[in-house]
Amino acid sequence: MKTLNRICQVLCIVFGLGALALFFFNFANITFDGKKATDLAGSVLAFGANTKIGDTAVTMLKSGHLLFCLLVTAFGFVMSIFSFKKKGLRYATSLFSVVAAVYMLVIRLSNPENFINANAKIKSSKEILSATSVKFSCLATYLTVALVLFAAFAIAYLLIDDKIEVLESKGAKKTIFARIGLFFRDYKSEVKKIVWPSFRDVAKNTLIVLIMCLLVGALIWLLDWGLGSLIKVILNVK
């Protein structure tokens, strides 16, 4: 089981690195006026860069969706590396990898124009370019698959490593699912202890809060008006 655990950890790092690298390759293709086209890397759409379409200088603005996904992937990859020494980081690795995989999966399965608004991303210095087509490249699919595998191996590493710790502790420690179940059972028992106030108490307390808000607001208004009047008098005297 330890060998399988180590394999999952290594594969998690490999696919995390692969996904991160794929951000710097062709992610989408934008066609302008039906004839001018450019291939855009995910990193270009994420951070923005200057490029050329023919003889036309073009400024690429940032894509918040890809920037978020790239940063989350980078954090997950870094966490996966440091998880060799600090096992607590395996939770962060799983979280970041799952978020990146789900987000990229939504992007890839959606209309590219929903996440890559070409008209908002292009500013030309010489002529106005209108985008007529936006398409994902095949590398965008590979990136999505790499992120899904990154998340899958991160979760597998987390669960297998947790199982190993439980076996080594000889039952002294509970598995992740057992701890989650215990949390919800404790939560349910604590909710039962809550004493809910009556409608009369709620109405009374709400009225008190509203009155106090009005009094404090009136006090602040009077203080502001008084200080403003004082400043006007001082300025007129000078």
C-alpha atoms as an extended CHARMM CRD file, in Angstrom:
* protein
*
       238  EXT
         1         1  MET       CA              0.0000000000        0.0000000000        0.0000000000  PROA      1               0.0000000000
         2         2  LYS       CA              2.8980000000        2.3540000000        0.7060000000  PROA      2               0.0000000000
         3         3  THR       CA              4.2280000000        1.7570000000       -2.7980000000  PROA      3               0.0000000000
         4         4  LEU       CA              0.8420000000        2.5870000000       -4.2960000000  PROA      4               0.0000000000
         5         5  ASN       CA              0.6920000000        5.6760000000       -2.1190000000  PROA      5               0.0000000000
         6         6  ARG       CA              4.0990000000        6.8470000000       -3.3790000000  PROA      6               0.0000000000
         7         7  ILE       CA              3.0980000000        6.1920000000       -6.9950000000  PROA      7               0.0000000000
         8         8  CYS       CA             -0.0450000000        8.3150000000       -6.5750000000  PROA      8               0.0000000000
         9         9  GLN       CA              2.0010000000       11.1030000000       -5.0220000000  PROA      9               0.0000000000
        10        10  VAL       CA              4.5350000000       11.0830000000       -7.8670000000  PROA      10              0.0000000000
        11        11  LEU       CA              1.8200000000       10.9550000000      -10.5420000000  PROA      11              0.0000000000
        12        12  CYS       CA              0.0460000000       13.8120000000       -8.7990000000  PROA      12              0.0000000000
        13        13  ILE       CA              3.1940000000       15.9340000000       -9.1410000000  PROA      13              0.0000000000
        14        14  VAL       CA              3.7640000000       14.8280000000      -12.7530000000  PROA      14              0.0000000000
        15        15  PHE       CA              0.2540000000       15.7350000000      -13.9190000000  PROA      15              0.0000000000
        16        16  GLY       CA              0.3450000000       18.9510000000      -11.8920000000  PROA      16              0.0000000000
        17        17  LEU       CA              3.5550000000       19.9720000000      -13.6500000000  PROA      17              0.0000000000
        18        18  GLY       CA              2.1400000000       18.8790000000      -17.0110000000  PROA      18              0.0000000000
        19        19  ALA       CA             -1.0140000000       20.9420000000      -16.5130000000  PROA      19              0.0000000000
        20        20  LEU       CA              1.0240000000       23.9580000000      -15.4700000000  PROA      20              0.0000000000
        21        21  ALA       CA              3.2290000000       23.6230000000      -18.5570000000  PROA      21              0.0000000000
        22        22  LEU       CA              0.2300000000       23.3110000000      -20.9070000000  PROA      22              0.0000000000
        23        23  PHE       CA             -0.9250000000       26.7940000000      -19.8580000000  PROA      23              0.0000000000
        24        24  PHE       CA              2.0230000000       28.1480000000      -21.8590000000  PROA      24              0.0000000000
        25        25  PHE       CA              0.9790000000       26.4480000000      -25.1050000000  PROA      25              0.0000000000
        26        26  ASN       CA             -1.7720000000       27.2400000000      -27.5820000000  PROA      26              0.0000000000
        27        27  PHE       CA             -5.0860000000       27.3830000000      -25.7320000000  PROA      27              0.0000000000
        28        28  ALA       CA             -7.4400000000       29.1330000000      -28.1470000000  PROA      28              0.0000000000
        29        29  ASN       CA             -7.6110000000       30.4380000000      -31.7020000000  PROA      29              0.0000000000
        30        30  ILE       CA             -9.2280000000       33.7630000000      -32.5450000000  PROA      30              0.0000000000
        31        31  THR       CA            -10.0870000000       34.7370000000      -36.1200000000  PROA      31              0.0000000000
        32        32  PHE       CA            -10.4520000000       38.4220000000      -37.0410000000  PROA      32              0.0000000000
        33        33  ASP       CA            -12.5680000000       39.6380000000      -39.9360000000  PROA      33              0.0000000000
        34        34  GLY       CA            -12.6180000000       36.0950000000      -41.2760000000  PROA      34              0.0000000000
        35        35  LYS       CA             -8.9830000000       36.1580000000      -42.4180000000  PROA      35              0.0000000000
        36        36  LYS       CA             -6.5600000000       37.2410000000      -39.6950000000  PROA      36              0.0000000000
        37        37  ALA       CA             -6.0470000000       34.6660000000      -36.9810000000  PROA      37              0.0000000000
        38        38  THR       CA             -3.8250000000       34.2180000000      -33.9440000000  PROA      38              0.0000000000
        39        39  ASP       CA             -3.1630000000       31.3500000000      -31.5400000000  PROA      39              0.0000000000
        40        40  LEU       CA             -3.2070000000       32.3720000000      -27.8980000000  PROA      40              0.0000000000
        41        41  ALA       CA             -1.5190000000       30.5230000000      -25.0580000000  PROA      41              0.0000000000
        42        42  GLY       CA             -3.3530000000       30.2110000000      -21.7600000000  PROA      42              0.0000000000
        43        43  SER       CA             -0.6340000000       32.2510000000      -20.0520000000  PROA      43              0.0000000000
        44        44  VAL       CA             -1.1040000000       35.0710000000      -22.5830000000  PROA      44              0.0000000000
        45        45  LEU       CA             -4.8240000000       35.1660000000      -21.8840000000  PROA      45              0.0000000000
        46        46  ALA       CA             -4.1540000000       34.9450000000      -18.1500000000  PROA      46              0.0000000000
        47        47  PHE       CA             -1.4810000000       37.6330000000      -17.7290000000  PROA      47              0.0000000000
        48        48  GLY       CA             -1.7860000000       39.6090000000      -20.9510000000  PROA      48              0.0000000000
        49        49  ALA       CA              0.9640000000       40.2540000000      -23.4890000000  PROA      49              0.0000000000
        50        50  ASN       CA              1.7800000000       42.2650000000      -26.5960000000  PROA      50              0.0000000000
        51        51  THR       CA              1.7210000000       40.3950000000      -29.8900000000  PROA      51              0.0000000000
        52        52  LYS       CA              1.3120000000       40.9630000000      -33.6210000000  PROA      52              0.0000000000
        53        53  ILE       CA             -1.3230000000       39.8910000000      -36.1230000000  PROA      53              0.0000000000
        54        54  GLY       CA              0.3230000000       40.4710000000      -39.4770000000  PROA      54              0.0000000000
        55        55  ASP       CA              1.6820000000       44.0140000000      -39.3240000000  PROA      55              0.0000000000
        56        56  THR       CA             -0.7790000000       45.0750000000      -36.6410000000  PROA      56              0.0000000000
        57        57  ALA       CA              0.4160000000       45.4670000000      -33.0530000000  PROA      57              0.0000000000
        58        58  VAL       CA             -2.1410000000       44.0600000000      -30.6380000000  PROA      58              0.0000000000
        59        59  THR       CA             -2.3990000000       44.2900000000      -26.8690000000  PROA      59              0.0000000000
        60        60  MET       CA             -3.9160000000       41.2580000000      -25.1740000000  PROA      60              0.0000000000
        61        61  LEU       CA             -5.8320000000       42.1070000000      -22.0270000000  PROA      61              0.0000000000
        62        62  LYS       CA             -6.1470000000       39.7190000000      -19.0790000000  PROA      62              0.0000000000
        63        63  SER       CA             -8.6650000000       36.8760000000      -18.8240000000  PROA      63              0.0000000000
        64        64  GLY       CA             -9.7100000000       36.5730000000      -15.1920000000  PROA      64              0.0000000000
        65        65  HSD       CA            -11.0000000000       33.0120000000      -15.6300000000  PROA      65              0.0000000000
        66        66  LEU       CA             -7.7260000000       31.5890000000      -16.9230000000  PROA      66              0.0000000000
        67        67  LEU       CA             -5.6770000000       33.6690000000      -14.4890000000  PROA      67              0.0000000000
        68        68  PHE       CA             -7.6210000000       32.2080000000      -11.5700000000  PROA      68              0.0000000000
        69        69  CYS       CA             -7.2650000000       28.6580000000      -12.9010000000  PROA      69              0.0000000000
        70        70  LEU       CA             -3.5340000000       29.1100000000      -13.5580000000  PROA      70              0.0000000000
        71        71  LEU       CA             -2.8650000000       30.4550000000      -10.0650000000  PROA      71              0.0000000000
        72        72  VAL       CA             -4.8760000000       27.6990000000       -8.3880000000  PROA      72              0.0000000000
        73        73  THR       CA             -3.0240000000       25.0710000000      -10.4230000000  PROA      73              0.0000000000
        74        74  ALA       CA              0.3310000000       26.6040000000       -9.4890000000  PROA      74              0.0000000000
        75        75  PHE       CA             -0.5600000000       26.6260000000       -5.7840000000  PROA      75              0.0000000000
        76        76  GLY       CA             -1.7330000000       23.0160000000       -5.9790000000  PROA      76              0.0000000000
        77        77  PHE       CA              1.4830000000       21.9370000000       -7.7240000000  PROA      77              0.0000000000
        78        78  VAL       CA              3.6660000000       23.6790000000       -5.1310000000  PROA      78              0.0000000000
        79        79  MET       CA              1.6820000000       22.0990000000       -2.3110000000  PROA      79              0.0000000000
        80        80  SER       CA              2.0780000000       18.6590000000       -3.8960000000  PROA      80              0.0000000000
        81        81  ILE       CA              5.8710000000       19.0300000000       -3.9080000000  PROA      81              0.0000000000
        82        82  PHE       CA              6.0950000000       20.1570000000       -0.2860000000  PROA      82              0.0000000000
        83        83  SER       CA              3.6970000000       17.3870000000        0.7780000000  PROA      83              0.0000000000
        84        84  PHE       CA              6.6930000000       15.0070000000        0.6750000000  PROA      84              0.0000000000
        85        85  LYS       CA              7.9020000000       16.5660000000        3.9230000000  PROA      85              0.0000000000
        86        86  LYS       CA              4.7040000000       18.0210000000        5.3620000000  PROA      86              0.0000000000
        87        87  LYS       CA              1.8010000000       15.6160000000        4.9870000000  PROA      87              0.0000000000
        88        88  GLY       CA             -0.6640000000       18.2190000000        6.1700000000  PROA      88              0.0000000000
        89        89  LEU       CA             -0.2750000000       19.9260000000        2.7800000000  PROA      89              0.0000000000
        90        90  ARG       CA             -1.9420000000       16.9660000000        1.0480000000  PROA      90              0.0000000000
        91        91  TYR       CA             -5.3130000000       18.4860000000        2.0010000000  PROA      91              0.0000000000
        92        92  ALA       CA             -4.3740000000       21.7720000000        0.3420000000  PROA      92              0.0000000000
        93        93  THR       CA             -3.1210000000       19.8900000000       -2.7290000000  PROA      93              0.0000000000
        94        94  SER       CA             -6.4210000000       18.0490000000       -3.0800000000  PROA      94              0.0000000000
        95        95  LEU       CA             -8.4510000000       21.2230000000       -2.5920000000  PROA      95              0.0000000000
        96        96  PHE       CA             -6.5210000000       23.3280000000       -5.1080000000  PROA      96              0.0000000000
        97        97  SER       CA             -6.3640000000       20.5360000000       -7.6980000000  PROA      97              0.0000000000
        98        98  VAL       CA            -10.1050000000       19.8100000000       -7.5010000000  PROA      98              0.0000000000
        99        99  VAL       CA            -10.9990000000       23.5030000000       -7.7980000000  PROA      99              0.0000000000
       100       100  ALA       CA             -8.7000000000       23.9210000000      -10.8270000000  PROA      100             0.0000000000
       101       101  ALA       CA            -10.0030000000       20.7430000000      -12.4970000000  PROA      101             0.0000000000
       102       102  VAL       CA            -13.6880000000       21.6130000000      -12.0280000000  PROA      102             0.0000000000
       103       103  TYR       CA            -13.1830000000       25.2110000000      -13.1520000000  PROA      103             0.0000000000
       104       104  MET       CA            -11.2480000000       24.2210000000      -16.2690000000  PROA      104             0.0000000000
       105       105  LEU       CA            -13.7590000000       21.4850000000      -17.0610000000  PROA      105             0.0000000000
       106       106  VAL       CA            -16.5580000000       24.0520000000      -16.9870000000  PROA      106             0.0000000000
       107       107  ILE       CA            -14.5420000000       26.3650000000      -19.2550000000  PROA      107             0.0000000000
       108       108  ARG       CA            -13.7240000000       23.6250000000      -21.7610000000  PROA      108             0.0000000000
       109       109  LEU       CA            -17.2830000000       22.2740000000      -21.9770000000  PROA      109             0.0000000000
       110       110  SER       CA            -18.7860000000       25.7390000000      -22.3900000000  PROA      110             0.0000000000
       111       111  ASN       CA            -18.9130000000       28.0710000000      -25.3350000000  PROA      111             0.0000000000
       112       112  PRO       CA            -15.4110000000       29.6200000000      -25.5460000000  PROA      112             0.0000000000
       113       113  GLU       CA            -16.9170000000       33.0720000000      -26.0460000000  PROA      113             0.0000000000
       114       114  ASN       CA            -18.3950000000       32.8410000000      -22.5270000000  PROA      114             0.0000000000
       115       115  PHE       CA            -14.8970000000       32.7900000000      -21.0420000000  PROA      115             0.0000000000
       116       116  ILE       CA            -12.8020000000       34.3280000000      -23.8230000000  PROA      116             0.0000000000
       117       117  ASN       CA            -14.4600000000       37.5380000000      -24.9330000000  PROA      117             0.0000000000
       118       118  ALA       CA            -12.2410000000       38.3140000000      -27.9080000000  PROA      118             0.0000000000
       119       119  ASN       CA            -13.6660000000       41.7780000000      -28.4620000000  PROA      119             0.0000000000
       120       120  ALA       CA            -12.7230000000       42.7120000000      -24.9060000000  PROA      120             0.0000000000
       121       121  LYS       CA             -9.2830000000       41.1420000000      -25.1840000000  PROA      121             0.0000000000
       122       122  ILE       CA             -8.0610000000       42.8760000000      -28.3400000000  PROA      122             0.0000000000
       123       123  LYS       CA             -6.8450000000       46.4540000000      -28.6490000000  PROA      123             0.0000000000
       124       124  SER       CA             -5.0950000000       47.2960000000      -31.8730000000  PROA      124             0.0000000000
       125       125  SER       CA             -2.7400000000       50.2320000000      -32.2940000000  PROA      125             0.0000000000
       126       126  LYS       CA             -3.3190000000       50.6130000000      -36.0410000000  PROA      126             0.0000000000
       127       127  GLU       CA             -6.7460000000       49.3020000000      -36.9400000000  PROA      127             0.0000000000
       128       128  ILE       CA             -9.9310000000       48.0410000000      -35.3770000000  PROA      128             0.0000000000
       129       129  LEU       CA            -10.1170000000       44.2480000000      -35.3930000000  PROA      129             0.0000000000
       130       130  SER       CA            -13.4200000000       42.4650000000      -34.9100000000  PROA      130             0.0000000000
       131       131  ALA       CA            -13.3650000000       38.8260000000      -33.8230000000  PROA      131             0.0000000000
       132       132  THR       CA            -15.5140000000       36.5200000000      -35.9210000000  PROA      132             0.0000000000
       133       133  SER       CA            -14.5870000000       33.1670000000      -34.3600000000  PROA      133             0.0000000000
       134       134  VAL       CA            -13.1760000000       31.8650000000      -31.0710000000  PROA      134             0.0000000000
       135       135  LYS       CA            -12.2520000000       28.1900000000      -30.7600000000  PROA      135             0.0000000000
       136       136  PHE       CA            -10.4520000000       26.0570000000      -28.1920000000  PROA      136             0.0000000000
       137       137  SER       CA             -7.3900000000       24.1680000000      -29.3920000000  PROA      137             0.0000000000
       138       138  CYS       CA             -6.8050000000       20.4620000000      -28.7930000000  PROA      138             0.0000000000
       139       139  LEU       CA             -4.2380000000       21.4310000000      -26.1580000000  PROA      139             0.0000000000
       140       140  ALA       CA             -7.0530000000       22.9940000000      -24.1380000000  PROA      140             0.0000000000
       141       141  THR       CA             -8.5740000000       19.5090000000      -23.9600000000  PROA      141             0.0000000000
       142       142  TYR       CA             -5.2310000000       18.0220000000      -22.9220000000  PROA      142             0.0000000000
       143       143  LEU       CA             -4.9280000000       20.6780000000      -20.2240000000  PROA      143             0.0000000000
       144       144  THR       CA             -8.3720000000       19.7940000000      -18.8900000000  PROA      144             0.0000000000
       145       145  VAL       CA             -7.5380000000       16.0740000000      -18.8370000000  PROA      145             0.0000000000
       146       146  ALA       CA             -4.2230000000       16.7750000000      -17.0690000000  PROA      146             0.0000000000
       147       147  LEU       CA             -6.0010000000       18.7950000000      -14.3890000000  PROA      147             0.0000000000
       148       148  VAL       CA             -8.6140000000       16.0820000000      -13.8660000000  PROA      148             0.0000000000
       149       149  LEU       CA             -5.8660000000       13.4610000000      -13.4500000000  PROA      149             0.0000000000
       150       150  PHE       CA             -3.9580000000       15.8400000000      -11.1720000000  PROA      150             0.0000000000
       151       151  ALA       CA             -7.0210000000       16.0680000000       -8.9170000000  PROA      151             0.0000000000
       152       152  ALA       CA             -7.7140000000       12.3190000000       -9.0930000000  PROA      152             0.0000000000
       153       153  PHE       CA             -4.1980000000       11.3260000000       -8.0160000000  PROA      153             0.0000000000
       154       154  ALA       CA             -4.1250000000       14.0400000000       -5.3410000000  PROA      154             0.0000000000
       155       155  ILE       CA             -7.3100000000       12.6400000000       -3.7910000000  PROA      155             0.0000000000
       156       156  ALA       CA             -6.0410000000        9.0640000000       -4.1440000000  PROA      156             0.0000000000
       157       157  TYR       CA             -2.7840000000       10.0080000000       -2.4150000000  PROA      157             0.0000000000
       158       158  LEU       CA             -4.7240000000       11.6930000000        0.3900000000  PROA      158             0.0000000000
       159       159  LEU       CA             -7.0650000000        8.7520000000        0.9960000000  PROA      159             0.0000000000
       160       160  ILE       CA             -4.3860000000        6.0280000000        0.7400000000  PROA      160             0.0000000000
       161       161  ASP       CA             -1.9800000000        7.8980000000        2.9970000000  PROA      161             0.0000000000
       162       162  ASP       CA             -4.7540000000        8.4570000000        5.5100000000  PROA      162             0.0000000000
       163       163  LYS       CA             -5.6100000000        4.7340000000        5.4180000000  PROA      163             0.0000000000
       164       164  ILE       CA             -1.9530000000        3.8580000000        6.0740000000  PROA      164             0.0000000000
       165       165  GLU       CA             -1.8630000000        6.1620000000        9.0990000000  PROA      165             0.0000000000
       166       166  VAL       CA             -5.0300000000        4.5720000000       10.4870000000  PROA      166             0.0000000000
       167       167  LEU       CA             -3.5860000000        1.0580000000       10.0770000000  PROA      167             0.0000000000
       168       168  GLU       CA             -0.3010000000        2.0600000000       11.7080000000  PROA      168             0.0000000000
       169       169  SER       CA             -2.1220000000        3.6260000000       14.6520000000  PROA      169             0.0000000000
       170       170  LYS       CA             -4.0130000000        0.3190000000       15.2070000000  PROA      170             0.0000000000
       171       171  GLY       CA             -7.4110000000        1.9680000000       15.4170000000  PROA      171             0.0000000000
       172       172  ALA       CA             -6.3090000000        4.8980000000       17.5830000000  PROA      172             0.0000000000
       173       173  LYS       CA             -6.9480000000        7.2410000000       14.6700000000  PROA      173             0.0000000000
       174       174  LYS       CA            -10.0910000000        7.4570000000       12.5360000000  PROA      174             0.0000000000
       175       175  THR       CA            -10.2150000000        7.7440000000        8.7520000000  PROA      175             0.0000000000
       176       176  ILE       CA            -11.2010000000       10.9510000000        6.9880000000  PROA      176             0.0000000000
       177       177  PHE       CA            -14.7260000000        9.6980000000        6.3030000000  PROA      177             0.0000000000
       178       178  ALA       CA            -15.1190000000        8.5760000000        9.9310000000  PROA      178             0.0000000000
       179       179  ARG       CA            -14.0000000000       12.0240000000       11.1370000000  PROA      179             0.0000000000
       180       180  ILE       CA            -16.4310000000       13.7170000000        8.7630000000  PROA      180             0.0000000000
       181       181  GLY       CA            -19.2640000000       11.4980000000        9.9960000000  PROA      181             0.0000000000
       182       182  LEU       CA            -18.3310000000       12.2380000000       13.6120000000  PROA      182             0.0000000000
       183       183  PHE       CA            -18.3290000000       15.9730000000       12.8780000000  PROA      183             0.0000000000
       184       184  PHE       CA            -21.8690000000       15.8910000000       11.4920000000  PROA      184             0.0000000000
       185       185  ARG       CA            -23.1060000000       13.7530000000       14.3800000000  PROA      185             0.0000000000
       186       186  ASP       CA            -21.6350000000       16.2390000000       16.8660000000  PROA      186             0.0000000000
       187       187  TYR       CA            -23.0880000000       19.1060000000       14.8580000000  PROA      187             0.0000000000
       188       188  LYS       CA            -26.5500000000       17.5130000000       14.9310000000  PROA      188             0.0000000000
       189       189  SER       CA            -26.3810000000       16.9730000000       18.6940000000  PROA      189             0.0000000000
       190       190  GLU       CA            -25.2990000000       20.6040000000       19.2440000000  PROA      190             0.0000000000
       191       191  VAL       CA            -28.1250000000       21.9230000000       17.0500000000  PROA      191             0.0000000000
       192       192  LYS       CA            -30.6330000000       20.0570000000       19.2060000000  PROA      192             0.0000000000
       193       193  LYS       CA            -29.3690000000       22.0010000000       22.2420000000  PROA      193             0.0000000000
       194       194  ILE       CA            -30.1920000000       25.3650000000       20.6460000000  PROA      194             0.0000000000
       195       195  VAL       CA            -33.0560000000       27.2390000000       22.3400000000  PROA      195             0.0000000000
       196       196  TRP       CA            -34.8260000000       29.3190000000       19.7030000000  PROA      196             0.0000000000
       197       197  PRO       CA            -36.3430000000       32.6350000000       20.8930000000  PROA      197             0.0000000000
       198       198  SER       CA            -40.0670000000       33.2470000000       20.6150000000  PROA      198             0.0000000000
       199       199  PHE       CA            -41.5530000000       35.6230000000       18.0420000000  PROA      199             0.0000000000
       200       200  ARG       CA            -42.2110000000       38.1690000000       20.7800000000  PROA      200             0.0000000000
       201       201  ASP       CA            -38.5510000000       38.1720000000       21.8570000000  PROA      201             0.0000000000
       202       202  VAL       CA            -37.3570000000       38.4840000000       18.2480000000  PROA      202             0.0000000000
       203       203  ALA       CA            -39.6890000000       41.4330000000       17.5790000000  PROA      203             0.0000000000
       204       204  LYS       CA            -38.6360000000       43.1200000000       20.8340000000  PROA      204             0.0000000000
       205       205  ASN       CA            -34.9130000000       42.7260000000       20.1860000000  PROA      205             0.0000000000
       206       206  THR       CA            -35.2920000000       43.8680000000       16.5640000000  PROA      206             0.0000000000
       207       207  LEU       CA            -37.1130000000       47.0070000000       17.6990000000  PROA      207             0.0000000000
       208       208  ILE       CA            -34.3850000000       47.7570000000       20.2310000000  PROA      208             0.0000000000
       209       209  VAL       CA            -31.6770000000       47.3950000000       17.5790000000  PROA      209             0.0000000000
       210       210  LEU       CA            -33.5320000000       49.6940000000       15.1520000000  PROA      210             0.0000000000
       211       211  ILE       CA            -34.0130000000       52.3530000000       17.8230000000  PROA      211             0.0000000000
       212       212  MET       CA            -30.3210000000       52.2060000000       18.7850000000  PROA      212             0.0000000000
       213       213  CYS       CA            -29.3140000000       52.5070000000       15.1290000000  PROA      213             0.0000000000
       214       214  LEU       CA            -31.4930000000       55.6020000000       14.7370000000  PROA      214             0.0000000000
       215       215  LEU       CA            -30.1000000000       57.1820000000       17.9090000000  PROA      215             0.0000000000
       216       216  VAL       CA            -26.4860000000       56.5200000000       16.9360000000  PROA      216             0.0000000000
       217       217  GLY       CA            -27.1350000000       57.7710000000       13.3790000000  PROA      217             0.0000000000
       218       218  ALA       CA            -28.7380000000       60.9730000000       14.7260000000  PROA      218             0.0000000000
       219       219  LEU       CA            -25.8110000000       61.4930000000       17.0900000000  PROA      219             0.0000000000
       220       220  ILE       CA            -23.2670000000       61.0890000000       14.2750000000  PROA      220             0.0000000000
       221       221  TRP       CA            -25.2800000000       63.4680000000       12.0660000000  PROA      221             0.0000000000
       222       222  LEU       CA            -25.4100000000       66.1220000000       14.7960000000  PROA      222             0.0000000000
       223       223  LEU       CA            -21.6890000000       65.7410000000       15.4610000000  PROA      223             0.0000000000
       224       224  ASP       CA            -20.8990000000       66.0460000000       11.7580000000  PROA      224             0.0000000000
       225       225  TRP       CA            -23.1570000000       69.0950000000       11.3680000000  PROA      225             0.0000000000
       226       226  GLY       CA            -21.6460000000       70.7700000000       14.4430000000  PROA      226             0.0000000000
       227       227  LEU       CA            -18.0530000000       70.1940000000       13.3630000000  PROA      227             0.0000000000
       228       228  GLY       CA            -18.8610000000       71.3330000000        9.8270000000  PROA      228             0.0000000000
       229       229  SER       CA            -20.4440000000       74.5480000000       11.1260000000  PROA      229             0.0000000000
       230       230  LEU       CA            -17.4600000000       75.1550000000       13.4230000000  PROA      230             0.0000000000
       231       231  ILE       CA            -14.9880000000       74.8000000000       10.5550000000  PROA      231             0.0000000000
       232       232  LYS       CA            -17.0240000000       77.2380000000        8.4280000000  PROA      232             0.0000000000
       233       233  VAL       CA            -16.9970000000       79.8080000000       11.2510000000  PROA      233             0.0000000000
       234       234  ILE       CA            -13.2330000000       79.4570000000       11.6970000000  PROA      234             0.0000000000
       235       235  LEU       CA            -12.6100000000       79.8460000000        7.9550000000  PROA      235             0.0000000000
       236       236  ASN       CA            -14.8620000000       82.9390000000        7.7690000000  PROA      236             0.0000000000
       237       237  VAL       CA            -13.0380000000       84.5230000000       10.7210000000  PROA      237             0.0000000000
       238       238  LYS       CA             -9.6760000000       84.0530000000        8.9910000000  PROA      238             0.0000000000
